[in-house]
């Protein structure tokens, strides 16, 4: 119940395409869902996060779609660029009294020029 | 503001030794969490601290321990190192619990 399942494991898109990364969870107590971007040799960088009271959130070219009834959320990257090539992690936590994040397994994204 | 800093960045140790890793959170942040990242297990939660108190602990053996100081800086210690402890150890900080967390660059630990 503590797992967050992430797919696909890897993804290749052309520049300008819209990669979509999906995550699913079981624990309905999760109420905070961030996405992190990680480049080789670096720590994960917070991209965007959502709470279950909204179905969509946009920040720049990054959009989270959230489906509470299906217990799924996804990341869309609009107008993807080669510089977006990185590993993306979804995560979930039970907010309030803890910062413990349960991470997905990661998606390696390659954006080809 | 300066980001989360971790020292050292790279470390090579021998099996059976112990190691101490340090994390300085973003100024004003009072919560620090630690994660282990490996290719096989991914990102796994180790423990979190808030106001010098351990609030939560992940499923790791007692060889893994940590503490937080009054200035919010944190250290984690791994005793009796095993080959499987080779990993990237990441520290994250946030202003309070239940808020956005920001990660440091990590300490790459290699156990030989």
CSV table of C-alpha atoms in Angstrom, one decimal:
chain,number,residue,atom,x,y,z
A,1,UNK,CA,0.0,0.0,0.0
A,2,UNK,CA,3.0,2.2,0.4
A,3,UNK,CA,4.1,1.8,-3.2
A,4,UNK,CA,4.0,4.4,-6.0
A,5,UNK,CA,4.1,2.7,-9.4
A,6,UNK,CA,5.6,4.7,-12.2
A,7,UNK,CA,5.6,4.1,-15.9
A,8,UNK,CA,7.2,4.0,-18.4
A,9,UNK,CA,10.7,3.1,-17.3
A,10,UNK,CA,12.2,5.0,-20.2
A,11,UNK,CA,10.9,7.3,-22.9
A,12,UNK,CA,12.2,8.8,-26.1
A,13,UNK,CA,10.6,11.8,-27.8
A,14,UNK,CA,11.5,14.2,-30.5
A,15,UNK,CA,12.1,17.9,-29.6
A,16,UNK,CA,8.7,19.7,-29.3
A,17,UNK,CA,6.9,16.5,-28.4
A,18,UNK,CA,4.9,16.0,-25.2
A,19,UNK,CA,6.2,13.2,-23.0
A,20,UNK,CA,3.7,11.9,-20.5
A,21,UNK,CA,4.8,10.0,-17.3
A,22,UNK,CA,2.2,8.2,-15.2
A,23,UNK,CA,2.1,7.2,-11.6
A,24,UNK,CA,-0.4,5.3,-9.5
A,25,UNK,CA,-0.8,4.8,-5.8
A,26,UNK,CA,-3.0,2.7,-3.4
A,27,UNK,CA,-2.8,4.5,-0.1
A,28,UNK,CA,-5.7,7.0,0.0
A,29,UNK,CA,-4.0,8.8,2.9
A,30,UNK,CA,-1.4,10.3,0.5
A,31,UNK,CA,-2.2,13.9,0.0
A,32,UNK,CA,0.9,15.5,-1.5
A,33,UNK,CA,2.3,14.5,-4.9
A,34,UNK,CA,5.5,16.1,-6.1
A,35,UNK,CA,7.6,15.5,-9.2
A,36,UNK,CA,11.3,15.7,-9.2
A,37,UNK,CA,13.8,16.0,-12.0
A,38,UNK,CA,17.3,14.5,-11.6
A,39,UNK,CA,20.3,15.0,-13.9
A,40,UNK,CA,23.3,12.7,-13.6
A,41,UNK,CA,25.5,13.5,-10.7
A,42,UNK,CA,23.0,15.9,-9.2
A,43,UNK,CA,20.3,15.6,-6.5
A,44,UNK,CA,16.6,15.6,-7.4
A,45,UNK,CA,15.2,19.0,-8.1
A,46,UNK,CA,11.5,19.8,-7.2
A,47,UNK,CA,9.6,20.5,-10.4
A,48,UNK,CA,6.0,20.8,-9.5
A,49,UNK,CA,3.7,19.4,-6.8
A,50,UNK,CA,-0.1,18.9,-6.4
A,51,UNK,CA,-2.5,18.2,-3.6
A,52,UNK,CA,-5.7,16.2,-4.2
A,53,UNK,CA,-8.1,19.2,-4.0
A,54,UNK,CA,-7.2,20.2,-7.6
A,55,UNK,CA,-7.2,18.1,-10.8
A,56,UNK,CA,-4.5,20.0,-12.7
A,57,UNK,CA,-1.6,22.3,-12.0
A,58,UNK,CA,0.6,24.0,-14.5
A,59,UNK,CA,4.0,25.6,-14.0
A,60,UNK,CA,5.7,26.8,-17.1
A,61,UNK,CA,6.0,23.8,-19.5
A,62,UNK,CA,5.2,21.3,-16.8
A,63,UNK,CA,1.6,20.1,-16.0
A,64,UNK,CA,0.4,17.6,-13.4
A,65,UNK,CA,-2.9,15.9,-14.1
A,66,UNK,CA,-4.5,14.3,-11.0
A,67,UNK,CA,-7.3,11.8,-10.9
A,68,UNK,CA,-8.3,11.2,-7.3
A,69,UNK,CA,-10.9,8.5,-8.1
A,70,UNK,CA,-8.5,6.5,-10.1
A,71,UNK,CA,-5.6,7.2,-7.7
A,72,UNK,CA,-3.4,8.2,-10.6
A,73,UNK,CA,-1.4,11.3,-11.5
A,74,UNK,CA,0.8,12.2,-14.5
A,75,UNK,CA,3.4,14.7,-15.6
A,76,UNK,CA,3.2,16.3,-19.1
A,77,UNK,CA,6.1,18.3,-20.5
A,78,UNK,CA,5.0,20.7,-23.2
A,79,UNK,CA,7.3,21.6,-26.1
A,80,UNK,CA,10.0,19.3,-24.7
A,81,UNK,CA,13.6,20.3,-25.3
A,82,UNK,CA,16.9,18.3,-25.3
A,83,UNK,CA,17.7,20.0,-22.0
A,84,UNK,CA,14.7,18.2,-20.5
A,85,UNK,CA,16.6,14.9,-20.9
A,86,UNK,CA,16.8,13.6,-17.3
A,87,UNK,CA,15.3,11.1,-14.9
A,88,UNK,CA,11.9,12.0,-13.5
A,89,UNK,CA,10.5,10.7,-10.3
A,90,UNK,CA,7.0,11.0,-8.9
A,91,UNK,CA,6.5,10.8,-5.2
A,92,UNK,CA,3.8,10.8,-2.6
A,93,UNK,CA,3.5,11.6,1.1
A,94,UNK,CA,1.0,11.9,3.8
A,95,UNK,CA,1.3,15.5,4.5
A,96,UNK,CA,1.1,17.3,7.8
A,97,UNK,CA,3.2,15.5,10.3
A,98,UNK,CA,5.8,14.0,8.1
A,99,UNK,CA,8.0,14.7,5.1
A,100,UNK,CA,8.5,11.1,4.3
A,101,UNK,CA,8.3,10.7,0.5
A,102,UNK,CA,7.5,7.4,-1.2
A,103,UNK,CA,9.2,7.6,-4.6
A,104,UNK,CA,8.3,5.9,-7.9
A,105,UNK,CA,11.0,4.0,-9.7
A,106,UNK,CA,11.8,6.8,-12.1
A,107,UNK,CA,11.5,7.5,-15.8
A,108,UNK,CA,14.6,8.1,-18.0
A,109,UNK,CA,13.5,10.7,-20.6
A,110,UNK,CA,15.5,11.4,-23.7
A,111,UNK,CA,14.5,14.3,-25.9
A,112,UNK,CA,16.1,14.0,-29.3
A,113,UNK,CA,17.0,17.2,-31.3
B,1,UNK,CA,19.4,31.7,-0.5
B,2,UNK,CA,22.1,29.0,-0.7
B,3,UNK,CA,20.8,25.5,-1.3
B,4,UNK,CA,21.2,22.4,0.7
B,5,UNK,CA,24.8,21.5,1.1
B,6,UNK,CA,26.2,18.1,1.8
B,7,UNK,CA,29.7,17.1,2.7
B,8,UNK,CA,31.7,15.3,1.7
B,9,UNK,CA,30.6,14.8,-1.9
B,10,UNK,CA,32.5,11.6,-2.4
B,11,UNK,CA,33.7,9.0,0.0
B,12,UNK,CA,35.4,5.7,-0.3
B,13,UNK,CA,35.4,3.4,2.7
B,14,UNK,CA,36.3,-0.2,3.5
B,15,UNK,CA,33.8,-2.9,4.8
B,16,UNK,CA,33.5,-2.8,8.5
B,17,UNK,CA,34.4,0.9,8.8
B,18,UNK,CA,31.9,3.6,9.9
B,19,UNK,CA,31.1,6.9,8.1
B,20,UNK,CA,29.5,10.2,9.0
B,21,UNK,CA,27.8,12.4,6.4
B,22,UNK,CA,26.8,16.0,7.0
B,23,UNK,CA,24.0,18.1,5.7
B,24,UNK,CA,23.4,21.8,6.1
B,25,UNK,CA,19.8,22.8,5.2
B,26,UNK,CA,18.6,25.9,3.5
B,27,UNK,CA,18.7,28.8,5.9
B,28,UNK,CA,15.5,28.9,7.9
B,29,UNK,CA,14.5,25.3,7.2
B,30,UNK,CA,13.9,23.3,10.3
B,31,UNK,CA,13.2,19.9,8.8
B,32,UNK,CA,15.8,17.6,7.4
B,33,UNK,CA,15.2,14.2,5.7
B,34,UNK,CA,17.7,11.6,4.5
B,35,UNK,CA,17.3,9.2,1.5
B,36,UNK,CA,19.4,6.5,0.0
B,37,UNK,CA,19.5,6.2,-3.7
B,38,UNK,CA,20.7,3.0,-5.5
B,39,UNK,CA,20.1,1.6,-9.0
B,40,UNK,CA,18.4,-1.4,-7.6
B,41,UNK,CA,16.2,0.0,-4.9
B,42,UNK,CA,15.7,3.5,-6.1
B,43,UNK,CA,15.1,6.3,-3.6
B,44,UNK,CA,14.4,5.1,-0.2
B,45,UNK,CA,13.5,7.1,2.9
B,46,UNK,CA,16.0,6.8,5.8
B,47,UNK,CA,14.8,9.2,8.5
B,48,UNK,CA,13.6,12.7,9.1
B,49,UNK,CA,14.3,15.3,11.8
B,50,UNK,CA,12.4,18.3,12.9
B,51,UNK,CA,13.6,20.6,15.8
B,52,UNK,CA,16.3,18.1,16.8
B,53,UNK,CA,13.8,15.2,17.1
B,54,UNK,CA,13.6,12.2,14.9
B,55,UNK,CA,10.0,12.1,13.6
B,56,UNK,CA,10.1,9.1,11.3
B,57,UNK,CA,12.4,6.3,10.4
B,58,UNK,CA,12.5,4.1,7.3
B,59,UNK,CA,13.1,0.4,7.1
B,60,UNK,CA,16.8,0.3,7.5
B,61,UNK,CA,18.9,-1.6,10.1
B,62,UNK,CA,20.1,0.0,13.3
B,63,UNK,CA,23.5,0.6,11.7
B,64,UNK,CA,22.0,3.7,10.2
B,65,UNK,CA,21.5,6.5,12.6
B,66,UNK,CA,21.3,10.2,12.5
B,67,UNK,CA,20.9,13.4,14.5
B,68,UNK,CA,20.0,17.0,14.1
B,69,UNK,CA,21.6,19.9,15.9
B,70,UNK,CA,20.1,23.1,17.3
B,71,UNK,CA,21.1,25.0,14.1
B,72,UNK,CA,19.1,22.4,12.0
B,73,UNK,CA,22.3,20.9,10.5
B,74,UNK,CA,22.1,17.1,10.4
B,75,UNK,CA,24.5,14.2,10.3
B,76,UNK,CA,23.9,10.6,9.5
B,77,UNK,CA,26.1,7.8,10.5
B,78,UNK,CA,26.5,4.3,9.1
B,79,UNK,CA,28.5,1.8,11.2
B,80,UNK,CA,30.0,-1.5,10.2
B,81,UNK,CA,29.8,-0.7,6.5
B,82,UNK,CA,28.7,-3.4,4.1
B,83,UNK,CA,29.2,-3.5,0.3
B,84,UNK,CA,25.5,-3.0,-0.1
B,85,UNK,CA,25.7,0.4,1.6
B,86,UNK,CA,27.3,1.8,-1.5
B,87,UNK,CA,24.9,4.5,-2.7
B,88,UNK,CA,24.1,8.1,-3.2
B,89,UNK,CA,22.9,9.6,0.2
B,90,UNK,CA,20.7,12.5,-0.3
B,91,UNK,CA,19.6,15.1,2.2
B,92,UNK,CA,16.5,17.2,1.8
B,93,UNK,CA,15.3,20.2,3.8
B,94,UNK,CA,11.9,22.0,4.2
B,95,UNK,CA,10.7,24.9,6.4
B,96,UNK,CA,8.4,22.7,8.4
B,97,UNK,CA,6.9,19.2,8.1
B,98,UNK,CA,4.4,18.6,5.3
B,99,UNK,CA,6.0,21.2,3.0
B,100,UNK,CA,8.0,21.2,-0.2
B,101,UNK,CA,11.4,19.5,0.2
B,102,UNK,CA,14.6,20.6,-1.6
B,103,UNK,CA,17.4,18.1,-2.1
B,104,UNK,CA,21.1,18.6,-1.8
B,105,UNK,CA,23.6,17.2,-4.4
B,106,UNK,CA,24.2,14.1,-2.3
B,107,UNK,CA,27.2,12.2,-1.0
B,108,UNK,CA,28.4,9.3,-3.1
B,109,UNK,CA,29.6,6.6,-0.8
B,110,UNK,CA,31.6,3.6,-2.2
B,111,UNK,CA,32.3,0.7,0.1
B,112,UNK,CA,35.1,-1.6,-1.0
